Coordinates of C-alpha atoms and ligand atoms in Angstrom, one line a residue:
M1 CA 26.1 -54.2 36.0
N2 CA 29.3 -52.7 33.9
A3 CA 30.5 -55.2 31.2
N4 CA 33.7 -54.4 31.9
S5 CA 35.2 -53.7 35.3
S6 CA 38.6 -52.2 33.3
N7 CA 39.3 -50.5 30.5
S8 CA 41.9 -53.1 29.5
L9 CA 41.4 -54.6 26.2
L10 CA 40.0 -58.6 25.9
V11 CA 42.0 -61.3 25.7
V12 CA 42.3 -63.4 22.5
P13 CA 40.7 -66.6 22.5
T14 CA 42.9 -69.2 20.6
G15 CA 42.3 -72.6 19.5
A16 CA 39.4 -73.8 17.6
L17 CA 36.8 -71.7 16.4
K18 CA 34.0 -72.6 18.6
I19 CA 30.8 -71.2 21.0
S20 CA 30.5 -73.0 24.1
E21 CA 27.2 -73.5 25.7
Y22 CA 27.5 -70.9 28.1
P23 CA 29.2 -67.9 28.8
L24 CA 32.6 -68.7 29.7
T25 CA 33.1 -65.8 32.8
D26 CA 32.4 -67.4 36.2
V27 CA 29.6 -64.5 37.1
H28 CA 27.3 -65.3 33.7
R29 CA 28.0 -68.3 33.3
D30 CA 24.2 -69.3 35.3
N31 CA 23.1 -65.9 34.5
P32 CA 23.9 -64.7 31.5
I33 CA 22.9 -61.2 29.4
L34 CA 20.5 -60.8 27.1
L35 CA 22.4 -59.6 23.5
S36 CA 26.2 -60.0 22.9
L37 CA 26.3 -57.2 19.8
V38 CA 29.9 -58.1 17.9
I39 CA 31.4 -55.1 15.9
P40 CA 33.3 -56.6 13.5
T41 CA 36.2 -53.0 12.9
Y42 CA 39.1 -52.7 10.5
K43 CA 40.4 -49.1 9.9
E44 CA 37.3 -47.4 11.1
R45 CA 38.4 -45.1 12.6
N46 CA 36.2 -42.4 11.9
N47 CA 33.1 -44.3 12.3
I48 CA 33.4 -46.6 15.8
E49 CA 33.0 -43.2 18.2
N50 CA 29.4 -43.0 16.0
I51 CA 28.3 -46.2 15.8
V52 CA 28.8 -46.7 20.0
N53 CA 27.3 -44.3 20.5
I54 CA 23.9 -44.9 19.2
L55 CA 24.2 -48.0 19.3
S56 CA 24.4 -47.2 22.7
R57 CA 21.4 -45.2 23.3
L58 CA 19.2 -47.4 21.8
L59 CA 19.9 -50.3 23.5
D60 CA 20.4 -48.7 26.7
E61 CA 16.6 -47.1 25.9
A62 CA 15.1 -51.5 24.7
V63 CA 17.0 -53.4 26.8
P64 CA 19.1 -51.6 29.7
G65 CA 22.3 -53.4 31.6
N66 CA 21.4 -56.3 28.9
Y67 CA 23.5 -56.4 26.1
E68 CA 27.3 -55.7 25.4
L69 CA 29.4 -54.1 22.8
I70 CA 32.3 -56.5 22.0
I71 CA 34.0 -54.7 18.9
V72 CA 36.5 -56.5 17.3
D73 CA 39.4 -55.1 15.5
D74 CA 42.2 -56.6 13.6
D75 CA 45.3 -54.5 14.6
S76 CA 44.2 -51.9 12.4
P77 CA 46.9 -49.3 11.1
D78 CA 44.5 -46.3 11.8
L79 CA 44.3 -47.6 15.7
T80 CA 40.8 -48.1 15.4
W81 CA 41.5 -50.1 18.8
E82 CA 43.1 -47.7 20.1
L83 CA 40.0 -45.1 19.8
A84 CA 37.6 -47.5 21.0
Q85 CA 39.6 -48.5 23.8
S86 CA 39.5 -44.7 24.5
L87 CA 35.4 -44.8 24.6
L88 CA 35.4 -47.9 27.1
P89 CA 35.3 -45.4 30.8
D90 CA 32.3 -42.9 28.9
Y91 CA 30.3 -46.4 27.9
P92 CA 30.0 -49.1 31.0
Q93 CA 28.2 -51.9 28.1
L94 CA 31.6 -51.7 25.3
R95 CA 34.4 -54.1 25.6
V96 CA 37.1 -54.0 22.8
M97 CA 38.9 -56.4 21.7
R98 CA 42.4 -56.2 19.7
R99 CA 43.7 -58.8 17.2
Q100 CA 47.3 -59.6 16.0
E101 CA 47.9 -62.6 15.5
E102 CA 44.6 -63.8 13.4
W103 CA 42.9 -61.6 11.1
G104 CA 39.8 -61.8 9.1
L105 CA 35.7 -60.5 9.3
S106 CA 34.4 -64.6 9.4
S107 CA 36.6 -65.3 12.5
A108 CA 37.1 -61.7 14.1
V109 CA 32.7 -62.3 14.5
I110 CA 33.2 -65.4 15.9
R111 CA 36.2 -64.8 18.7
G112 CA 34.0 -61.9 19.7
W113 CA 31.3 -65.0 20.0
Q114 CA 33.6 -67.6 22.1
V115 CA 33.6 -64.0 25.2
A116 CA 30.4 -63.0 25.3
T117 CA 28.6 -63.2 27.4
G118 CA 24.6 -63.1 26.3
R119 CA 22.3 -66.1 24.9
I120 CA 21.7 -64.0 22.0
L121 CA 24.9 -63.8 19.7
G122 CA 24.3 -60.7 16.7
V123 CA 26.8 -58.8 14.6
I124 CA 27.2 -55.6 12.9
D125 CA 29.5 -53.9 10.9
G126 CA 31.2 -50.7 12.1
D127 CA 30.2 -48.5 9.3
L128 CA 26.7 -47.6 9.9
Q129 CA 25.5 -49.3 6.8
H130 CA 23.5 -50.8 8.5
P131 CA 20.8 -48.9 9.9
P132 CA 20.8 -49.5 13.8
E133 CA 16.9 -49.3 14.5
L134 CA 16.4 -52.6 13.1
L135 CA 18.0 -54.4 16.0
I136 CA 14.6 -53.7 17.8
Q137 CA 13.0 -55.8 15.2
L138 CA 15.9 -58.1 14.6
L139 CA 15.5 -58.9 19.2
Q140 CA 12.0 -59.3 19.0
K141 CA 12.0 -62.0 16.6
I142 CA 14.0 -64.4 18.4
E143 CA 12.0 -62.9 21.5
Q144 CA 9.0 -64.4 19.4
G145 CA 10.4 -68.0 18.6
A146 CA 13.1 -67.8 16.4
D147 CA 16.0 -69.1 16.5
L148 CA 18.0 -66.6 14.5
A149 CA 16.9 -63.1 12.6
L150 CA 18.6 -61.9 9.9
A151 CA 17.8 -58.1 7.8
S152 CA 18.0 -58.5 4.8
R153 CA 17.5 -56.5 1.5
H154 CA 15.6 -58.4 -0.3
V155 CA 12.0 -58.5 1.4
D156 CA 9.4 -55.8 1.5
G157 CA 11.1 -52.6 3.4
G158 CA 14.7 -53.8 2.0
G159 CA 17.4 -52.9 -1.1
V160 CA 20.0 -50.7 -1.9
S161 CA 20.7 -47.4 -1.9
S162 CA 22.8 -46.8 -4.9
W163 CA 24.8 -50.2 -6.1
S164 CA 25.6 -50.0 -9.9
V165 CA 24.3 -52.3 -11.9
I166 CA 27.8 -54.5 -12.3
R167 CA 27.7 -55.1 -8.4
R168 CA 23.6 -56.1 -8.4
F169 CA 24.7 -58.5 -11.0
L170 CA 28.0 -59.9 -8.6
S171 CA 25.4 -60.1 -5.9
R172 CA 22.8 -61.7 -6.9
G173 CA 25.4 -63.6 -9.7
A174 CA 26.9 -65.0 -6.2
Q175 CA 23.5 -65.9 -5.0
V176 CA 22.3 -67.6 -7.7
L177 CA 25.5 -69.8 -7.5
G178 CA 25.2 -70.2 -3.8
L179 CA 21.9 -71.8 -4.3
I180 CA 23.0 -74.5 -6.8
I181 CA 25.7 -75.6 -4.9
L182 CA 24.5 -75.0 -1.4
P183 CA 20.4 -75.0 -1.6
G184 CA 20.4 -76.6 1.4
V185 CA 21.9 -73.7 3.5
L186 CA 20.5 -70.4 0.5
G187 CA 17.5 -71.4 0.2
R188 CA 16.3 -70.7 3.4
V189 CA 17.2 -67.4 3.6
T190 CA 16.4 -64.2 1.1
D191 CA 19.5 -62.5 1.4
P192 CA 22.7 -65.6 2.3
M193 CA 25.2 -62.5 1.4
S194 CA 23.8 -60.6 5.4
G195 CA 26.2 -59.5 7.3
Y196 CA 23.4 -58.4 10.0
F197 CA 22.0 -60.7 12.3
M198 CA 21.2 -62.4 15.3
V199 CA 21.7 -65.4 16.5
R200 CA 20.2 -67.8 19.5
R201 CA 23.4 -69.0 21.3
S202 CA 21.9 -72.2 21.7
A203 CA 21.8 -72.6 18.2
I204 CA 25.5 -72.3 17.5
A205 CA 26.6 -74.0 20.3
G206 CA 29.2 -76.8 20.1
A207 CA 30.0 -76.8 16.3
T208 CA 33.4 -75.5 15.0
M209 CA 33.5 -73.0 12.4
N210 CA 35.0 -73.0 10.2
P211 CA 37.3 -68.9 9.5
V212 CA 37.2 -69.0 5.5
G213 CA 35.0 -65.8 4.2
Y214 CA 33.1 -62.6 4.7
K215 CA 29.7 -64.4 5.4
I216 CA 29.9 -65.5 8.6
L217 CA 25.7 -66.1 8.0
L218 CA 26.2 -69.2 5.8
E219 CA 28.3 -71.0 8.0
V220 CA 25.7 -70.5 10.7
I221 CA 23.4 -71.5 9.0
G222 CA 24.9 -74.8 7.4
R223 CA 26.4 -75.9 10.7
G224 CA 24.4 -74.7 13.4
Q225 CA 21.4 -76.2 14.6
V226 CA 18.8 -73.7 13.6
R227 CA 15.2 -74.5 12.9
E228 CA 13.1 -70.5 12.5
I229 CA 14.1 -67.7 10.7
A230 CA 12.6 -64.4 10.6
E231 CA 14.2 -61.7 8.3
A232 CA 13.7 -58.2 8.3
G233 CA 13.9 -55.4 5.6
Y234 CA 16.9 -53.1 5.6
I235 CA 18.2 -50.7 3.1
F236 CA 22.1 -50.7 2.9
R237 CA 23.6 -47.5 3.2
E238 CA 26.0 -46.1 1.6
R239 CA 29.1 -45.4 3.7
T240 CA 29.7 -41.7 4.2
E241 CA 33.5 -43.0 6.3
G242 CA 36.5 -45.2 5.6
E243 CA 35.9 -47.8 2.6
S244 CA 34.7 -51.5 2.0
K245 CA 37.3 -54.0 2.0
V246 CA 36.0 -56.0 -0.5
T247 CA 37.7 -56.7 -2.9
W248 CA 37.5 -59.8 -5.5
K249 CA 39.8 -62.1 -3.2
Q250 CA 36.3 -62.1 -1.5
Y251 CA 34.5 -63.7 -4.3
I252 CA 36.9 -66.2 -4.9
E253 CA 36.9 -66.8 -1.2
Y254 CA 33.0 -67.2 -1.3
I255 CA 33.1 -70.1 -4.1
Q256 CA 35.6 -72.1 -1.5
H257 CA 33.9 -71.2 1.3
L258 CA 30.6 -72.4 -0.6
I259 CA 32.4 -75.7 -2.1
R260 CA 33.6 -76.6 2.0
L261 CA 30.1 -76.6 3.3
R262 CA 28.9 -78.1 1.1
V263 CA 31.3 -81.0 1.8
S264 CA 32.0 -80.8 5.3
T265 CA 27.9 -80.7 5.8
G266 CA 26.8 -83.4 3.1
R267 CA 26.6 -87.2 2.8
L268 CA 30.7 -87.4 3.6
G269 CA 30.1 -84.5 6.4
K270 CA 27.4 -86.5 8.0
I271 CA 29.8 -89.9 8.4
S272 CA 32.8 -87.6 9.4
Q273 CA 31.0 -87.2 12.6
K274 CA 29.3 -89.9 13.2
V275 CA 32.2 -92.2 13.7
N276 CA 34.6 -89.2 14.7
F277 CA 37.4 -89.1 12.2
P278 CA 37.9 -86.1 9.7
V279 CA 37.0 -88.8 6.7
G280 CA 37.6 -85.4 4.0
R281 CA 40.9 -84.6 5.9
F282 CA 41.8 -88.4 5.3
I283 CA 41.0 -88.5 1.9
R284 CA 42.8 -85.5 1.2
F285 CA 45.9 -86.8 3.3
G286 CA 45.9 -90.1 1.4
V287 CA 45.9 -88.3 -2.3
V288 CA 48.8 -86.3 -1.0
G289 CA 50.5 -89.3 -0.4
F290 CA 49.7 -90.9 -3.5
S291 CA 51.3 -88.6 -5.1
G292 CA 54.3 -88.4 -3.0
V293 CA 55.1 -92.2 -4.1
F294 CA 55.2 -90.9 -7.9
V295 CA 57.5 -88.0 -7.1
D296 CA 59.7 -91.0 -5.1
M297 CA 59.8 -92.6 -8.2
A298 CA 60.4 -90.3 -10.3
V299 CA 63.8 -88.6 -8.2
L300 CA 64.8 -92.1 -7.7
Y301 CA 64.8 -92.7 -11.6
L302 CA 66.6 -89.2 -12.1
L303 CA 68.8 -90.2 -9.0
S304 CA 69.8 -94.2 -9.9
D305 CA 68.8 -95.2 -12.9
P306 CA 72.1 -95.8 -15.1
S307 CA 70.9 -94.3 -17.9
T308 CA 70.6 -91.0 -16.1
L309 CA 73.3 -90.2 -12.5
A310 CA 73.3 -93.6 -11.7
L311 CA 73.7 -92.5 -8.0
P312 CA 74.0 -95.8 -4.9
L313 CA 70.1 -96.7 -4.6
T314 CA 70.8 -95.8 -0.7
R315 CA 71.4 -91.9 -1.0
S316 CA 69.4 -92.4 -4.1
K317 CA 66.2 -92.9 -2.3
I318 CA 67.2 -91.4 0.5
I319 CA 66.7 -87.8 -0.9
S320 CA 63.9 -89.2 -3.0
G321 CA 61.8 -90.0 -0.6
E322 CA 63.6 -86.4 1.5
I323 CA 61.3 -85.1 -1.5
A324 CA 58.8 -86.7 -1.7
I325 CA 58.7 -85.7 1.8
F326 CA 58.5 -82.1 1.2
N327 CA 56.0 -82.6 -1.6
N328 CA 53.8 -84.0 0.3
F329 CA 54.6 -81.2 2.8
L330 CA 53.9 -78.4 0.5
W331 CA 50.1 -80.1 -0.2
N332 CA 49.1 -80.9 3.2
D333 CA 49.7 -77.4 4.6
A334 CA 48.0 -75.8 1.3
W335 CA 45.2 -77.8 1.6
T336 CA 44.0 -81.3 3.3
F337 CA 45.3 -78.3 6.6
A338 CA 44.9 -75.3 5.1
D339 CA 42.6 -74.8 7.4
V340 CA 44.6 -74.8 10.3
S341 CA 47.3 -73.5 8.0
M342 CA 45.7 -70.2 7.4
Q343 CA 45.5 -69.7 11.5
Q344 CA 49.2 -70.0 12.0
K345 CA 50.9 -68.0 8.9
G346 CA 54.4 -67.0 9.1
W347 CA 57.8 -68.5 7.7
K348 CA 58.5 -69.3 11.2
Q349 CA 55.3 -71.3 11.8
R350 CA 55.5 -73.5 8.6
I351 CA 59.4 -74.6 9.4
K352 CA 58.3 -75.9 12.5
R353 CA 54.9 -78.0 11.0
F354 CA 58.0 -79.2 8.5
L355 CA 60.3 -80.8 10.8
K356 CA 57.1 -81.7 12.6
F357 CA 56.0 -83.5 9.7
N358 CA 59.2 -85.1 8.5
V359 CA 60.0 -86.5 11.8
I360 CA 57.3 -88.2 12.4
C361 CA 57.0 -89.3 8.8
W362 CA 60.4 -90.9 8.6
A363 CA 58.7 -92.5 11.5
G364 CA 56.0 -93.7 10.1
L365 CA 59.3 -95.5 8.1
V366 CA 60.3 -96.9 10.5
L367 CA 57.2 -98.6 11.5
N368 CA 56.3 -99.4 7.8
V369 CA 59.0 -101.5 7.4
F370 CA 58.7 -102.7 11.8
V371 CA 55.0 -104.4 10.9
L372 CA 55.7 -105.0 7.5
N373 CA 58.3 -107.5 8.9
I374 CA 55.7 -108.7 11.5
V375 CA 53.2 -109.2 9.2
F376 CA 55.3 -111.2 7.1
N377 CA 57.1 -113.2 9.2
L378 CA 54.5 -114.7 12.0
L379 CA 50.9 -113.3 10.5
I380 CA 50.7 -113.2 6.6
P381 CA 53.2 -115.1 4.5
N382 CA 52.3 -113.0 1.5
R383 CA 55.0 -110.2 1.2
Y384 CA 52.6 -107.6 -1.3
I385 CA 49.5 -108.2 1.8
A386 CA 51.7 -107.9 4.3
N387 CA 52.9 -104.3 2.3
L388 CA 49.7 -103.0 1.5
I389 CA 49.0 -104.1 5.7
A390 CA 52.2 -102.1 6.2
I391 CA 51.9 -98.7 4.6
A392 CA 47.9 -98.7 6.2
V393 CA 48.8 -98.3 9.4
A394 CA 52.5 -96.5 8.6
T395 CA 49.4 -93.9 6.9
I396 CA 47.4 -94.3 9.7
W397 CA 49.7 -93.3 12.0
N398 CA 51.1 -90.4 9.5
F399 CA 47.2 -88.7 9.5
W400 CA 47.5 -89.1 13.0
V401 CA 50.3 -87.8 14.7
N402 CA 50.5 -85.1 11.7
L403 CA 47.0 -84.3 13.1
K404 CA 47.8 -84.0 16.7
L405 CA 51.5 -82.6 16.6
S406 CA 52.1 -81.0 13.2
W407 CA 48.4 -79.3 12.1
R408 CA 47.3 -78.9 15.9
V409 CA 45.8 -75.3 16.2
T410 CA 47.8 -74.2 19.2
D411 CA 46.2 -74.1 22.5
V412 CA 48.9 -72.2 24.2
K413 CA 51.6 -69.9 22.6
Ligands
GDD501 N1 38.4 -57.9 12.5 C1 37.4 -57.5 11.0 N2 38.3 -57.9 10.2 N3 36.8 -56.8 10.7 C2 36.9 -56.5 8.9 C3 37.8 -57.5 8.8 C4 38.9 -57.8 9.3 O1 39.4 -58.5 8.4 N4 37.2 -57.2 7.1 C5 36.0 -56.2 7.7 N5 35.4 -55.3 8.5 C6 34.2 -55.1 9.0 C7 34.3 -53.0 8.6 O2 35.4 -53.2 9.4 C8 33.0 -53.4 8.5 O3 32.4 -52.9 9.4 C9 32.3 -54.8 8.2 O4 33.4 -55.5 8.4 C10 32.2 -54.9 7.2 O5 32.9 -55.0 5.5 P1 32.8 -54.0 4.3 O6 34.2 -54.2 4.0 O7 32.5 -52.8 4.6 O8 31.6 -54.9 3.4 P2 31.3 -54.3 2.8 O9 30.2 -53.0 4.0 O10 31.1 -53.9 1.4 O11 30.2 -55.9 2.6 C11 28.9 -55.8 3.5 O12 28.1 -56.4 2.4 C12 27.5 -57.1 3.0 C13 25.8 -57.0 2.2 O13 25.5 -58.1 2.0 C14 29.7 -57.3 4.7 O14 30.5 -56.6 5.4 C15 27.7 -57.9 5.1 O15 28.2 -57.5 6.2 C16 27.2 -56.9 4.2 O16 25.9 -57.4 4.8
MN502 MN1 30.4 -51.7 4.6

């Protein structure tokens, strides 16, 4: 059975980073293959043919016809994807995805798993630093009952080949930091940084993953329903071709990632899930809204106060309101909805979000005045209580409509 009937590239999924319970293709829905192995690549031109060859030989022997290799390349300037595509005729189990609108290691892995047709989803680096032979051991561990099997540098038989003292220190430091911030996840494995593992589809189906960072394993353990975990030791080999893409930026992202996972899988996250409402986001939105009040006040003072510019009140208010909206937009885009805006980079997209946000906020203001009048005149004849209710209604409106319209992850092009 050929995994790829033509030599065309895979269509890149869009929308939420969520794995479905069953493979999406009709043929495989009720009849999934055993293993889908994703190979994320960025500038791996000199490695790709070699790794595809080694993996294919290994798996053709162990699980013939019952696996697929999915290369997910982020439009590498060295045209890794093109070279990978040229291999398709020779490797019937190979599939290739070229992403142009989204990038990053973690989301690449998830996009690959989204098109996968296997019951077991795996990932391996494309640079041969992960020993391919270990795949068989990992697969066995899952077949023996583990939900997740990972290759670890820190169990028997594991290690790093020739890392400097500094790199070892940084790696262990990151692990300790992780244990402090997120013990429930990092405490379960000896090598939480591992990017070489397999997981049952059923253990992560339905959970929405976050695209941040390099460490997809944390996301899988943190958000999935992973019961039994098994490990197998491996030596992290040196690269012979190409170079690592890890920079200081990955360390920052890693810490952000830990905190985000902590928040979303902690108490607040549980409440969020139970009531099916993004509580954390709403709180951030509220904090930003509060900051807007001060911006509005300050600008109004600068423009309209008799001791400053002494402009007419209405004109001043329109300007101060608009500046506050702009302030709120920037914070919401960078913080409240950072995960969404990160997936829709570029100025055009950002301006579009701003225009929508702006229109929704003005509508919110109209709603605010309307509710104030209704409540005050018909229900509670206290203008301050009525105003509080009006503000609450307008805030929820602003939040909800912006969530659905301005920062929605677009499914259609
Ligand atoms: N699609 C895609 N997009 N692939 C990427 C990206 C990206 O933005 N960045 C890196 N990759 C690919 C690389 O081409 C390689 O195949 C793999 O992801 C790992 O990247 P490296 O840059 O080689 O990482 P490393 O070797 O320094 O770091 C590795 O450290 C861990 C050891 O604890 C990680 O990759 C882990 O997977 C590994 O286990
Ligand atoms: Mn590497």
